[in-house]
mmCIF file of C-alpha atoms in Angstrom:
data_model
loop_
_atom_site.group_PDB
_atom_site.id
_atom_site.type_symbol
_atom_site.label_atom_id
_atom_site.label_comp_id
_atom_site.label_asym_id
_atom_site.label_seq_id
_atom_site.Cartn_x
_atom_site.Cartn_y
_atom_site.Cartn_z
ATOM 1 C CA GLU A 25 3.523 15.627 18.916
ATOM 2 C CA PRO A 26 2.964 13.237 16.004
ATOM 3 C CA GLU A 27 -0.023 13.686 13.753
ATOM 4 C CA VAL A 28 -0.853 10.017 14.124
ATOM 5 C CA THR A 29 0.222 7.422 16.660
ATOM 6 C CA GLN A 30 1.230 3.952 15.547
ATOM 7 C CA THR A 31 1.418 0.733 17.510
ATOM 8 C CA PRO A 32 3.372 -1.365 18.013
ATOM 9 C CA SER A 33 6.679 0.370 17.393
ATOM 10 C CA HIS A 34 8.304 -2.967 16.592
ATOM 11 C CA GLN A 35 6.709 -6.270 15.651
ATOM 12 C CA VAL A 36 8.548 -9.513 15.110
ATOM 13 C CA THR A 37 6.548 -12.304 13.545
ATOM 14 C CA GLN A 38 7.119 -15.675 12.000
ATOM 15 C CA MET A 39 6.640 -16.144 8.285
ATOM 16 C CA GLY A 40 3.084 -17.103 7.484
ATOM 17 C CA GLN A 41 1.611 -15.447 10.555
ATOM 18 C CA GLU A 42 -0.919 -12.625 10.467
ATOM 19 C CA VAL A 43 -0.014 -9.195 11.784
ATOM 20 C CA ILE A 44 -2.120 -6.162 12.531
ATOM 21 C CA LEU A 45 -0.576 -2.725 12.595
ATOM 22 C CA ARG A 46 -2.503 0.111 14.194
ATOM 23 C CA CYS A 47 -2.742 3.828 13.585
ATOM 24 C CA VAL A 48 -4.596 6.326 15.736
ATOM 25 C CA PRO A 49 -5.169 9.788 14.281
ATOM 26 C CA ILE A 50 -4.767 12.692 16.663
ATOM 27 C CA SER A 51 -7.701 14.477 15.125
ATOM 28 C CA ASN A 52 -10.275 13.805 12.465
ATOM 29 C CA HIS A 53 -9.135 14.045 8.886
ATOM 30 C CA LEU A 54 -10.500 12.702 5.656
ATOM 31 C CA TYR A 55 -7.339 11.336 4.047
ATOM 32 C CA PHE A 56 -5.162 8.632 5.534
ATOM 33 C CA TYR A 57 -2.408 6.590 3.988
ATOM 34 C CA TRP A 58 -0.247 3.584 4.587
ATOM 35 C CA TYR A 59 3.261 3.689 3.179
ATOM 36 C CA ARG A 60 6.125 1.307 3.715
ATOM 37 C CA GLN A 61 9.882 1.562 3.472
ATOM 38 C CA ILE A 62 12.044 -1.504 3.079
ATOM 39 C CA LEU A 63 15.449 -0.920 4.658
ATOM 40 C CA GLY A 64 17.599 1.194 2.360
ATOM 41 C CA GLN A 65 14.853 1.657 -0.206
ATOM 42 C CA LYS A 66 12.299 4.263 -1.194
ATOM 43 C CA VAL A 67 9.139 5.037 0.684
ATOM 44 C CA GLU A 68 6.365 3.241 -1.214
ATOM 45 C CA PHE A 69 2.652 3.930 -1.299
ATOM 46 C CA LEU A 70 0.413 1.063 -0.219
ATOM 47 C CA VAL A 71 -3.136 2.323 0.172
ATOM 48 C CA SER A 72 -5.141 5.472 0.733
ATOM 49 C CA PHE A 73 -8.300 5.832 2.733
ATOM 50 C CA TYR A 74 -10.736 8.637 2.105
ATOM 51 C CA ASN A 75 -13.897 9.208 4.042
ATOM 52 C CA ASN A 76 -13.763 5.698 5.543
ATOM 53 C CA GLU A 77 -13.250 3.877 2.253
ATOM 54 C CA ILE A 78 -10.256 2.689 0.280
ATOM 55 C CA SER A 79 -9.734 5.266 -2.451
ATOM 56 C CA GLU A 80 -6.587 3.906 -4.063
ATOM 57 C CA LYS A 81 -4.198 1.010 -3.675
ATOM 58 C CA SER A 82 -0.871 0.097 -5.211
ATOM 59 C CA GLU A 83 0.147 -3.121 -6.888
ATOM 60 C CA ILE A 84 1.937 -4.020 -3.656
ATOM 61 C CA PHE A 85 -1.404 -4.029 -1.840
ATOM 62 C CA ASP A 86 -2.493 -7.482 -2.933
ATOM 63 C CA ASP A 87 -4.934 -9.912 -1.352
ATOM 64 C CA GLN A 88 -2.591 -10.456 1.572
ATOM 65 C CA PHE A 89 -3.234 -6.901 2.726
ATOM 66 C CA SER A 90 -6.366 -5.312 4.100
ATOM 67 C CA VAL A 91 -7.136 -2.054 5.814
ATOM 68 C CA GLU A 92 -10.012 -1.185 8.092
ATOM 69 C CA ARG A 93 -11.334 1.532 10.303
ATOM 70 C CA PRO A 94 -13.254 -0.690 12.690
ATOM 71 C CA ASP A 95 -14.438 1.893 15.217
ATOM 72 C CA GLY A 96 -14.477 5.048 13.110
ATOM 73 C CA SER A 97 -11.202 6.363 14.456
ATOM 74 C CA ASN A 98 -8.411 3.770 14.583
ATOM 75 C CA PHE A 99 -6.956 2.411 11.366
ATOM 76 C CA THR A 100 -5.556 -1.063 11.005
ATOM 77 C CA LEU A 101 -3.348 -2.595 8.338
ATOM 78 C CA LYS A 102 -3.520 -6.367 8.309
ATOM 79 C CA ILE A 103 -1.104 -8.650 6.547
ATOM 80 C CA ARG A 104 -2.685 -12.072 6.424
ATOM 81 C CA SER A 105 0.246 -14.365 5.786
ATOM 82 C CA THR A 106 3.522 -12.565 6.173
ATOM 83 C CA LYS A 107 6.500 -13.193 3.943
ATOM 84 C CA LEU A 108 10.142 -12.400 4.566
ATOM 85 C CA GLU A 109 9.923 -9.583 2.013
ATOM 86 C CA ASP A 110 7.215 -7.878 4.068
ATOM 87 C CA SER A 111 9.913 -6.843 6.537
ATOM 88 C CA ALA A 112 9.900 -3.049 6.436
ATOM 89 C CA MET A 113 8.937 0.113 8.266
ATOM 90 C CA TYR A 114 5.227 0.730 7.870
ATOM 91 C CA PHE A 115 4.056 4.295 8.151
ATOM 92 C CA CYS A 116 0.591 5.660 8.623
ATOM 93 C CA ALA A 117 0.184 9.226 7.407
ATOM 94 C CA ARG A 118 -2.595 11.742 7.380
ATOM 95 C CA ALA A 119 -3.386 14.166 4.573
ATOM 96 C CA ILE A 120 -2.007 14.329 1.052
ATOM 97 C CA GLU A 121 1.123 16.067 2.368
ATOM 98 C CA ALA A 122 1.810 12.898 4.371
ATOM 99 C CA PHE A 123 2.296 13.826 7.980
ATOM 100 C CA PHE A 124 3.774 10.556 9.167
ATOM 101 C CA GLY A 125 3.406 8.634 12.354
ATOM 102 C CA GLN A 126 6.511 7.247 13.991
ATOM 103 C CA GLY A 127 6.160 3.962 12.124
ATOM 104 C CA THR A 128 6.053 0.275 12.951
ATOM 105 C CA ARG A 129 9.129 -1.779 12.213
ATOM 106 C CA LEU A 130 7.942 -5.195 11.036
ATOM 107 C CA THR A 131 10.462 -8.004 11.061
ATOM 108 C CA VAL A 132 9.408 -11.322 9.534
ATOM 109 C CA VAL A 133 11.620 -14.252 10.500
ATOM 110 C CA GLN B 22 5.751 4.705 -14.485
ATOM 111 C CA LYS B 23 6.126 7.926 -12.531
ATOM 112 C CA GLU B 24 9.644 8.348 -11.192
ATOM 113 C CA VAL B 25 11.397 10.678 -8.795
ATOM 114 C CA GLU B 26 15.168 10.686 -8.884
ATOM 115 C CA GLN B 27 17.680 11.947 -6.375
ATOM 116 C CA ASN B 28 21.418 11.619 -6.001
ATOM 117 C CA SER B 29 21.908 9.235 -3.088
ATOM 118 C CA GLY B 30 24.998 11.072 -1.803
ATOM 119 C CA PRO B 31 26.402 11.388 0.715
ATOM 120 C CA LEU B 32 26.600 15.132 0.280
ATOM 121 C CA SER B 33 29.272 16.338 2.648
ATOM 122 C CA VAL B 34 28.913 19.968 3.731
ATOM 123 C CA PRO B 35 30.980 22.002 6.199
ATOM 124 C CA GLU B 36 29.085 23.494 9.084
ATOM 125 C CA GLY B 37 27.741 26.925 8.165
ATOM 126 C CA ALA B 38 27.784 26.269 4.425
ATOM 127 C CA ILE B 39 24.874 25.874 2.020
ATOM 128 C CA ALA B 40 23.697 22.379 1.152
ATOM 129 C CA SER B 41 22.085 22.104 -2.263
ATOM 130 C CA LEU B 42 19.930 19.085 -3.058
ATOM 131 C CA ASN B 43 18.283 18.296 -6.366
ATOM 132 C CA CYS B 44 15.366 16.155 -7.413
ATOM 133 C CA THR B 45 14.076 15.405 -10.903
ATOM 134 C CA TYR B 46 10.712 13.967 -11.814
ATOM 135 C CA SER B 47 9.371 12.262 -14.871
ATOM 136 C CA ASP B 48 6.030 13.837 -15.662
ATOM 137 C CA ARG B 49 5.669 17.471 -16.604
ATOM 138 C CA VAL B 50 2.067 17.419 -15.432
ATOM 139 C CA SER B 51 2.695 17.341 -11.710
ATOM 140 C CA GLN B 52 0.897 19.219 -9.024
ATOM 141 C CA SER B 53 2.720 19.312 -5.755
ATOM 142 C CA PHE B 54 6.228 18.814 -4.482
ATOM 143 C CA PHE B 55 7.449 18.038 -1.011
ATOM 144 C CA TRP B 56 10.711 17.772 0.864
ATOM 145 C CA TYR B 57 11.097 15.572 3.920
ATOM 146 C CA ARG B 58 13.902 15.040 6.369
ATOM 147 C CA GLN B 59 14.433 11.513 7.664
ATOM 148 C CA TYR B 60 16.803 10.636 10.454
ATOM 149 C CA SER B 61 18.064 7.084 10.543
ATOM 150 C CA GLY B 62 15.423 4.717 11.882
ATOM 151 C CA LYS B 63 12.797 7.457 12.107
ATOM 152 C CA SER B 64 9.828 8.496 10.026
ATOM 153 C CA PRO B 65 10.009 11.225 7.373
ATOM 154 C CA GLU B 66 9.231 14.726 8.607
ATOM 155 C CA LEU B 67 7.753 17.281 6.213
ATOM 156 C CA ILE B 68 10.018 20.312 5.781
ATOM 157 C CA MET B 69 8.577 22.177 2.815
ATOM 158 C CA SER B 70 5.927 21.987 0.166
ATOM 159 C CA ILE B 71 5.963 23.924 -3.084
ATOM 160 C CA TYR B 72 3.304 24.119 -5.740
ATOM 161 C CA SER B 73 4.278 26.834 -8.235
ATOM 162 C CA ASN B 74 7.406 27.817 -10.109
ATOM 163 C CA GLY B 75 9.961 29.862 -8.252
ATOM 164 C CA ASP B 76 11.380 29.940 -4.771
ATOM 165 C CA LYS B 77 9.776 29.385 -1.415
ATOM 166 C CA GLU B 78 11.659 30.166 1.772
ATOM 167 C CA ASP B 79 11.037 28.908 5.269
ATOM 168 C CA GLY B 80 13.696 29.712 7.818
ATOM 169 C CA ARG B 81 16.992 28.229 6.662
ATOM 170 C CA PHE B 82 15.285 26.202 3.939
ATOM 171 C CA THR B 83 14.512 27.317 0.397
ATOM 172 C CA ALA B 84 12.671 25.160 -2.101
ATOM 173 C CA GLN B 85 13.016 25.958 -5.795
ATOM 174 C CA LEU B 86 10.698 24.603 -8.459
ATOM 175 C CA ASN B 87 11.241 24.635 -12.201
ATOM 176 C CA LYS B 88 8.404 22.809 -13.919
ATOM 177 C CA ALA B 89 9.727 23.383 -17.428
ATOM 178 C CA SER B 90 12.949 21.564 -16.542
ATOM 179 C CA GLN B 91 11.165 19.128 -14.231
ATOM 180 C CA TYR B 92 13.290 19.628 -11.186
ATOM 181 C CA VAL B 93 12.843 20.781 -7.654
ATOM 182 C CA SER B 94 15.684 21.649 -5.336
ATOM 183 C CA LEU B 95 16.211 22.300 -1.649
ATOM 184 C CA LEU B 96 18.780 24.673 -0.229
ATOM 185 C CA ILE B 97 19.799 24.478 3.410
ATOM 186 C CA ARG B 98 21.561 27.638 4.537
ATOM 187 C CA ASP B 99 23.909 27.805 7.509
ATOM 188 C CA SER B 100 24.012 24.007 7.693
ATOM 189 C CA GLN B 101 24.228 22.554 11.190
ATOM 190 C CA PRO B 102 25.368 19.086 12.309
ATOM 191 C CA SER B 103 21.741 18.434 13.289
ATOM 192 C CA ASP B 104 20.842 18.779 9.605
ATOM 193 C CA SER B 105 22.703 15.534 8.939
ATOM 194 C CA ALA B 106 19.954 13.247 7.675
ATOM 195 C CA THR B 107 18.467 11.830 4.509
ATOM 196 C CA TYR B 108 16.318 14.272 2.557
ATOM 197 C CA LEU B 109 13.448 12.826 0.579
ATOM 198 C CA CYS B 110 11.778 14.466 -2.374
ATOM 199 C CA ALA B 111 8.166 13.519 -3.100
ATOM 200 C CA VAL B 112 5.860 14.404 -5.958
ATOM 201 C CA LYS B 113 2.120 14.276 -6.253
ATOM 202 C CA TYR B 114 1.478 13.519 -9.893
ATOM 203 C CA LEU B 115 -1.698 14.930 -11.346
ATOM 204 C CA ALA B 116 -2.674 11.697 -13.087
ATOM 205 C CA ALA B 117 -1.750 9.422 -10.218
ATOM 206 C CA GLY B 118 -4.433 10.044 -7.653
ATOM 207 C CA ASN B 119 -3.664 11.618 -4.306
ATOM 208 C CA LYS B 120 -0.635 9.585 -3.332
ATOM 209 C CA LEU B 121 2.965 10.687 -3.210
ATOM 210 C CA THR B 122 5.815 9.186 -5.200
ATOM 211 C CA PHE B 123 9.093 9.373 -3.308
ATOM 212 C CA GLY B 124 12.663 9.588 -4.450
ATOM 213 C CA GLY B 125 15.329 7.471 -2.858
ATOM 214 C CA GLY B 126 16.687 10.350 -0.818
ATOM 215 C CA THR B 127 19.959 12.225 -0.551
ATOM 216 C CA ARG B 128 22.077 11.630 2.519
ATOM 217 C CA VAL B 129 23.564 14.848 3.880
ATOM 218 C CA LEU B 130 26.506 14.950 6.275
ATOM 219 C CA VAL B 131 27.296 18.262 7.928
ATOM 220 C CA LYS B 132 30.803 18.259 9.356
ATOM 221 C CA PRO B 133 31.693 20.553 12.261
#
């Protein structure tokens, strides 16, 4: 059973559209992360969330990105205006050791 | 810039043999080290973590850490075809918050 559950498993969107990726933790933890992996490339850190606040973000995580925990349990990663280069697998993970969810494959066309 | 380097492979190993994977990192002041297995199209799965110099064994896996030489390795004993995957090394750098920096992974092929 995954540590976190992500939806959708695959999202296809047109360039310039907004997308929202969701992550549901199985149990309560303090640390959550979003990572992404462009096809054939390294897993890259995007943002960390500690105790319901952003604790750290990478240079990738620019103004186009936002993360929320709207109801105290689910996490969302929003990309406001998608670009072709946003196409990647997006992973939610809990804890510093990064127990990953199954990922959302985002395809921007 | 904190880096983690791995040989991309593929590392071809006969079934039953030992697969040896290496990972080097750029900052001597590093806290924690992790190995993940990633099957194609799937998410990384944590195999081992290691925090202090020496060896750590878990089943068929052994992680070895040498902080003075700035490398961490993973040995897979009695390799099975199901071990065929990409193995990712990740480092938590002391001065880089609580995120992980990943290497590019080593692809392992275990041939029956």
